[in-house]
Tab-separated table of N, CA and C in Angstrom:
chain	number	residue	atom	x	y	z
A	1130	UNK	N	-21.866	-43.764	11.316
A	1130	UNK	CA	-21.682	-44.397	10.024
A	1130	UNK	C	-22.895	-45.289	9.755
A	1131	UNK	N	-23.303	-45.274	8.789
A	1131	UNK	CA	-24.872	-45.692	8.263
A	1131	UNK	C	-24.466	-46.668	7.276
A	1132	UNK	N	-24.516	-47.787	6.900
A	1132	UNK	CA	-24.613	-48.986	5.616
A	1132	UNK	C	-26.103	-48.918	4.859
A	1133	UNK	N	-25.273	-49.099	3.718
A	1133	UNK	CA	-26.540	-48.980	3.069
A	1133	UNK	C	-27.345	-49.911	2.967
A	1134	UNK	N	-28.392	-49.546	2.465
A	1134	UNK	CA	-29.610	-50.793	3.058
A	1134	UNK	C	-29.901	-51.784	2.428
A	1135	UNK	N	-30.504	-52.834	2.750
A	1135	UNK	CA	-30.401	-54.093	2.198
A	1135	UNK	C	-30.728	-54.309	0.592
A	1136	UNK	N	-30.167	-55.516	0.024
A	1136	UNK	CA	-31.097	-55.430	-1.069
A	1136	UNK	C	-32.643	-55.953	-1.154
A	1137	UNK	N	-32.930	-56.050	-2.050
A	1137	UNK	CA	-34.817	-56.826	-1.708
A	1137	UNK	C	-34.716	-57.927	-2.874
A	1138	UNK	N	-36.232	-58.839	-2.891
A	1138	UNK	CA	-36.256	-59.431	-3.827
A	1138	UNK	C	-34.825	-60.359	-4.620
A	1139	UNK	N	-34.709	-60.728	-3.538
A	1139	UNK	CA	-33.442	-62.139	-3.560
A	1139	UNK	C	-34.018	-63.281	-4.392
A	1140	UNK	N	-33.500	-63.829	-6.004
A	1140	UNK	CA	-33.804	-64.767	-6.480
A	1140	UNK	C	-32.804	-65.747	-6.953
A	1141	UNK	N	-32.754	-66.700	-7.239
A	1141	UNK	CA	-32.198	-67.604	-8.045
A	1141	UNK	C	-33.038	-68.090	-9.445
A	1142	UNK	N	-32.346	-68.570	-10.172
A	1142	UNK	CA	-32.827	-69.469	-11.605
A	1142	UNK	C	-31.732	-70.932	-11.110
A	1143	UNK	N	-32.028	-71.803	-11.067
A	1143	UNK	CA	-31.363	-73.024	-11.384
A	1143	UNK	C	-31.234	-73.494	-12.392
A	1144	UNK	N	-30.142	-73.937	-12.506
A	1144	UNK	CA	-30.275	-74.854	-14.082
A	1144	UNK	C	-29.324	-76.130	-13.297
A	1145	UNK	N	-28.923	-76.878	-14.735
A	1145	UNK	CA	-28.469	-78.172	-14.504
A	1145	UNK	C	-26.718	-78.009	-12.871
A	1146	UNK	N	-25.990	-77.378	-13.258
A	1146	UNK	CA	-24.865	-77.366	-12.920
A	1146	UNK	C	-24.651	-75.735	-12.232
A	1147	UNK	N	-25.447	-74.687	-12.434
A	1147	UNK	CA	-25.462	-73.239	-11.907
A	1147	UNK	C	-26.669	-72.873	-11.430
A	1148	UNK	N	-26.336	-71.723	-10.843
A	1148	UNK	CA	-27.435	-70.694	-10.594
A	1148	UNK	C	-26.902	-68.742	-11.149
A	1149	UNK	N	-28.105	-68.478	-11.259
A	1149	UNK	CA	-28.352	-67.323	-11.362
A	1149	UNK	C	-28.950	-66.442	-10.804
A	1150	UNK	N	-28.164	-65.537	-9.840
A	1150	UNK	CA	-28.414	-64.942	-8.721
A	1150	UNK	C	-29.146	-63.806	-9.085
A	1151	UNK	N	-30.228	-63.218	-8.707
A	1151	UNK	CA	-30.324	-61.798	-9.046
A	1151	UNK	C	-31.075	-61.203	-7.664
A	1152	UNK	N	-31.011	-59.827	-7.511
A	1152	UNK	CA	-31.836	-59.434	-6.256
A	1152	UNK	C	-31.583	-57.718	-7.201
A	1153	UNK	N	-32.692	-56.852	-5.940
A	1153	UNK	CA	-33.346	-55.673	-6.786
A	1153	UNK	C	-32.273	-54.521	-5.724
A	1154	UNK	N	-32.124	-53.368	-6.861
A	1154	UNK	CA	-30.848	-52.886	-5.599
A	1154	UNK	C	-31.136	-52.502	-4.589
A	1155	UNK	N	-30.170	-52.017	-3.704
A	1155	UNK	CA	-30.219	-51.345	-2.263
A	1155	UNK	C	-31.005	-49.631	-2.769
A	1156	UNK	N	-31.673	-49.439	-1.873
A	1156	UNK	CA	-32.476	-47.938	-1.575
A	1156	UNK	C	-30.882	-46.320	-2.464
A	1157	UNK	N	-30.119	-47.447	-1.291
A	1157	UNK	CA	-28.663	-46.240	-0.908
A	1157	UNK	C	-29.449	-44.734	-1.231
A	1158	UNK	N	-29.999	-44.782	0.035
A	1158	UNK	CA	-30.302	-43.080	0.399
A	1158	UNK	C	-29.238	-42.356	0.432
A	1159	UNK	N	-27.973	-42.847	1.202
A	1159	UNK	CA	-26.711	-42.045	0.750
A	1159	UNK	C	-25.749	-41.227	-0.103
A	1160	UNK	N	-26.236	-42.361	-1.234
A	1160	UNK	CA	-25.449	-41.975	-2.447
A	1160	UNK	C	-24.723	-42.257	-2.615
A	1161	UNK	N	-24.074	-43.739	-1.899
A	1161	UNK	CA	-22.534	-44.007	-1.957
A	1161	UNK	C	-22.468	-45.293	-2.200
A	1162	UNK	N	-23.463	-46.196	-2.778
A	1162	UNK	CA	-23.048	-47.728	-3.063
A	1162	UNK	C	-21.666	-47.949	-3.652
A	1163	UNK	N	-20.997	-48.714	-3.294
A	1163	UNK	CA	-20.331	-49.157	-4.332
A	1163	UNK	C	-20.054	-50.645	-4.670
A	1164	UNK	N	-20.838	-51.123	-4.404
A	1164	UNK	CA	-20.238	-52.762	-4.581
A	1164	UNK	C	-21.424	-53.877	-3.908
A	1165	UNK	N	-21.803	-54.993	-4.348
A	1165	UNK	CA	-22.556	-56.068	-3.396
A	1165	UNK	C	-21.845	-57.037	-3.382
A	1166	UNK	N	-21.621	-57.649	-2.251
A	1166	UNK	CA	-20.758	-58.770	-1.786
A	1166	UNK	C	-22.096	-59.896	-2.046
A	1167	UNK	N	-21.578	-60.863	-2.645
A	1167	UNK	CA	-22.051	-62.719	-2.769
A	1167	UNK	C	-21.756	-63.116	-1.860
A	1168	UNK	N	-22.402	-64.029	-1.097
A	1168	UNK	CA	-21.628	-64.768	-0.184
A	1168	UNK	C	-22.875	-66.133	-0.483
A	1169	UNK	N	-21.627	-67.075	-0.842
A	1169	UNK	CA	-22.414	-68.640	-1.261
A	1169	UNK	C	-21.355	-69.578	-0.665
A	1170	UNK	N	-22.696	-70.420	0.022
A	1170	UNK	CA	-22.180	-71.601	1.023
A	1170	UNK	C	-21.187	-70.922	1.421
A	1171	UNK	N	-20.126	-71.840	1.910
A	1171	UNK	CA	-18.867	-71.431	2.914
A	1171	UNK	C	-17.987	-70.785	2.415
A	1172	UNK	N	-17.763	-70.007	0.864
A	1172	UNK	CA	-16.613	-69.541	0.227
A	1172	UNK	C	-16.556	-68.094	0.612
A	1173	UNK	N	-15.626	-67.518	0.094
A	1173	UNK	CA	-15.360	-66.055	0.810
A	1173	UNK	C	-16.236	-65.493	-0.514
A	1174	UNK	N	-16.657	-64.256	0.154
A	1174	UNK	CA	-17.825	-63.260	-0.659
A	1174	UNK	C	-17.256	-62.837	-1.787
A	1175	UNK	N	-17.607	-62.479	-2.670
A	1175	UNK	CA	-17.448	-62.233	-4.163
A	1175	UNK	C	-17.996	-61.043	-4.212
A	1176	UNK	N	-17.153	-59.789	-4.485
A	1176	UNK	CA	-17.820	-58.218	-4.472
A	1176	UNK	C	-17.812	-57.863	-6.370
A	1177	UNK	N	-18.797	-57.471	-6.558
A	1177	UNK	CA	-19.157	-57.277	-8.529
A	1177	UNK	C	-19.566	-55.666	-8.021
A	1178	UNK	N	-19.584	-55.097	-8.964
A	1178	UNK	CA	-20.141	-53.143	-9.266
A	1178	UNK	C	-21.421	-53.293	-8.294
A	1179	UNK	N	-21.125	-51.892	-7.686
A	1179	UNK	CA	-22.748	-51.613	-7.563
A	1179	UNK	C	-23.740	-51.634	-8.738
A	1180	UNK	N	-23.351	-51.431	-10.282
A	1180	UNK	CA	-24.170	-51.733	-11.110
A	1180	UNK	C	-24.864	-52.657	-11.351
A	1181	UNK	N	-23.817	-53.678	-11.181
A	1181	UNK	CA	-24.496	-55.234	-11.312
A	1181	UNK	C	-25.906	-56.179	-10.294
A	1182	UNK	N	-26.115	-55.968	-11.123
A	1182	UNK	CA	-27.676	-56.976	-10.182
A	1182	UNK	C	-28.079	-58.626	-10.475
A	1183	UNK	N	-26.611	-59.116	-10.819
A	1183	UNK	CA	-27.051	-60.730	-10.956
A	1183	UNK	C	-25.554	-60.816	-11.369
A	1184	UNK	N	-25.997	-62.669	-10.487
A	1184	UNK	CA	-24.243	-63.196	-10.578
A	1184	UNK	C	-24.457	-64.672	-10.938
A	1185	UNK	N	-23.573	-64.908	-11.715
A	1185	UNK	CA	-23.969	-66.597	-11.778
A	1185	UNK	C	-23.122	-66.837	-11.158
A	1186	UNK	N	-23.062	-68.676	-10.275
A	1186	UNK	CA	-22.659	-69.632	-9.584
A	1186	UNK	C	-22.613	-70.514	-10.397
A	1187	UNK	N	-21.343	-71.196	-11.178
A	1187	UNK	CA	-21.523	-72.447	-11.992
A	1187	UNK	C	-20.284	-73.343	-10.947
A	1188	UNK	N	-20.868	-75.386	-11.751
A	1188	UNK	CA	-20.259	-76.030	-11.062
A	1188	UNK	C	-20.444	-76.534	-9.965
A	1189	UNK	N	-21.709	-76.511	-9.835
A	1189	UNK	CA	-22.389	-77.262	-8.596
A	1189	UNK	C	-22.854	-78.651	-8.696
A	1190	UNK	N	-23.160	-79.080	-8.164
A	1190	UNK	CA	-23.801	-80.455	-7.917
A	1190	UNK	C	-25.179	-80.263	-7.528
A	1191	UNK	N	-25.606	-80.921	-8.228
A	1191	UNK	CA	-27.161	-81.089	-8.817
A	1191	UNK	C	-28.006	-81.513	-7.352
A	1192	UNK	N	-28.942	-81.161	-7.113
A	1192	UNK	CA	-30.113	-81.540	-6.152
A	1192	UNK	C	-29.788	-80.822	-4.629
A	1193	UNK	N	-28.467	-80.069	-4.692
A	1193	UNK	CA	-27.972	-79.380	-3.345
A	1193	UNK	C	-28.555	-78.257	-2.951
A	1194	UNK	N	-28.703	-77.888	-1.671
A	1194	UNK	CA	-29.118	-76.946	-1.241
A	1194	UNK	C	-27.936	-76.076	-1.170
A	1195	UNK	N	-28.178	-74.510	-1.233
A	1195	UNK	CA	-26.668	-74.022	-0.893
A	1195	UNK	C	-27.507	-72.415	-0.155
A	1196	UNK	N	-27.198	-71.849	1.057
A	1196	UNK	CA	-26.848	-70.744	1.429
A	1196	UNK	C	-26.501	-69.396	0.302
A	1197	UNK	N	-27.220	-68.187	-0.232
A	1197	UNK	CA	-26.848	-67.554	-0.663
A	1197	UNK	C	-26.821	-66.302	-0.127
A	1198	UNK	N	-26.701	-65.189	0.402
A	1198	UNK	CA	-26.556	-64.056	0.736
A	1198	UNK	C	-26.248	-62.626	0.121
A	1199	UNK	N	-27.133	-61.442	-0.452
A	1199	UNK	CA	-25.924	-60.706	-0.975
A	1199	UNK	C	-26.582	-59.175	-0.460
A	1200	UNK	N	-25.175	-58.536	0.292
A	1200	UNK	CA	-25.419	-57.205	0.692
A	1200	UNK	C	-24.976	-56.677	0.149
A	1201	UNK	N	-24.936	-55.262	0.488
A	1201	UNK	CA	-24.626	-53.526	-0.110
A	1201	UNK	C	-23.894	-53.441	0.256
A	1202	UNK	N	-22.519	-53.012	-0.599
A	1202	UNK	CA	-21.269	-52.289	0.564
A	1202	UNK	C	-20.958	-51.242	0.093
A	1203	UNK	N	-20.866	-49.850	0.727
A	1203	UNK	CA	-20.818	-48.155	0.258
A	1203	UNK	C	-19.148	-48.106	0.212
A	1204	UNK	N	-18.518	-46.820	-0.002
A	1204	UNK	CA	-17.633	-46.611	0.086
A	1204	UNK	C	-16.337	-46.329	0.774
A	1205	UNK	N	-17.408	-46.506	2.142
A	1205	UNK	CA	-16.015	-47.009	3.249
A	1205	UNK	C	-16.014	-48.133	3.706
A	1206	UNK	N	-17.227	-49.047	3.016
A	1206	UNK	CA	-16.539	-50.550	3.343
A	1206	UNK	C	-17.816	-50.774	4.187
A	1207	UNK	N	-18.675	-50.051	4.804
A	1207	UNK	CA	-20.022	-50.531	5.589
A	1207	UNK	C	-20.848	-51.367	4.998
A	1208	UNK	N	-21.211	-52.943	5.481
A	1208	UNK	CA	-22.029	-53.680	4.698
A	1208	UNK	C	-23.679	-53.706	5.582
A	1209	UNK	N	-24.349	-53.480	4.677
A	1209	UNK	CA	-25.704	-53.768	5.159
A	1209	UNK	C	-25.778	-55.296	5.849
């Protein structure tokens, strides 16, 4: 079983109170994306379409650093 491969080009936009996540998609040589999991600071991951390529984060507190993460997950659930 093979996961599909990472995404690239991981960015944010900040603004006052959010961010705006975007990163460039996974390769998926497979053919089977279906989904990228968020994973910010300590909360449980947030899975949007494989279509989607940006997520906003609102409701933060201003000047914080925060952990962002976001992989590929195919259709049996394998995360890059």
């Amino acid at each position: 079983v093979v996961p599909p491969e990472d995404v690239t080009n991981l960015r944010a936009d900040a603004f006052e109170d959010r961010l705006v996540v975007r990163w460039d998609a996974s390769p998926d040589s497979a053919g089977d994306l279906d989904a990228y999991r968020i994973w910010f600071a300590s909360d449980p991951a947030v899975a949007v379409a494989g279509s989607t390529l940006e997520y906003e984060i609102a409701g933060l507190a201003e000047a914080t650093a925060y952990g962002i993460r976001v992989t590929a997950v195919d259709a049996a659930d394998n995360e890059s």
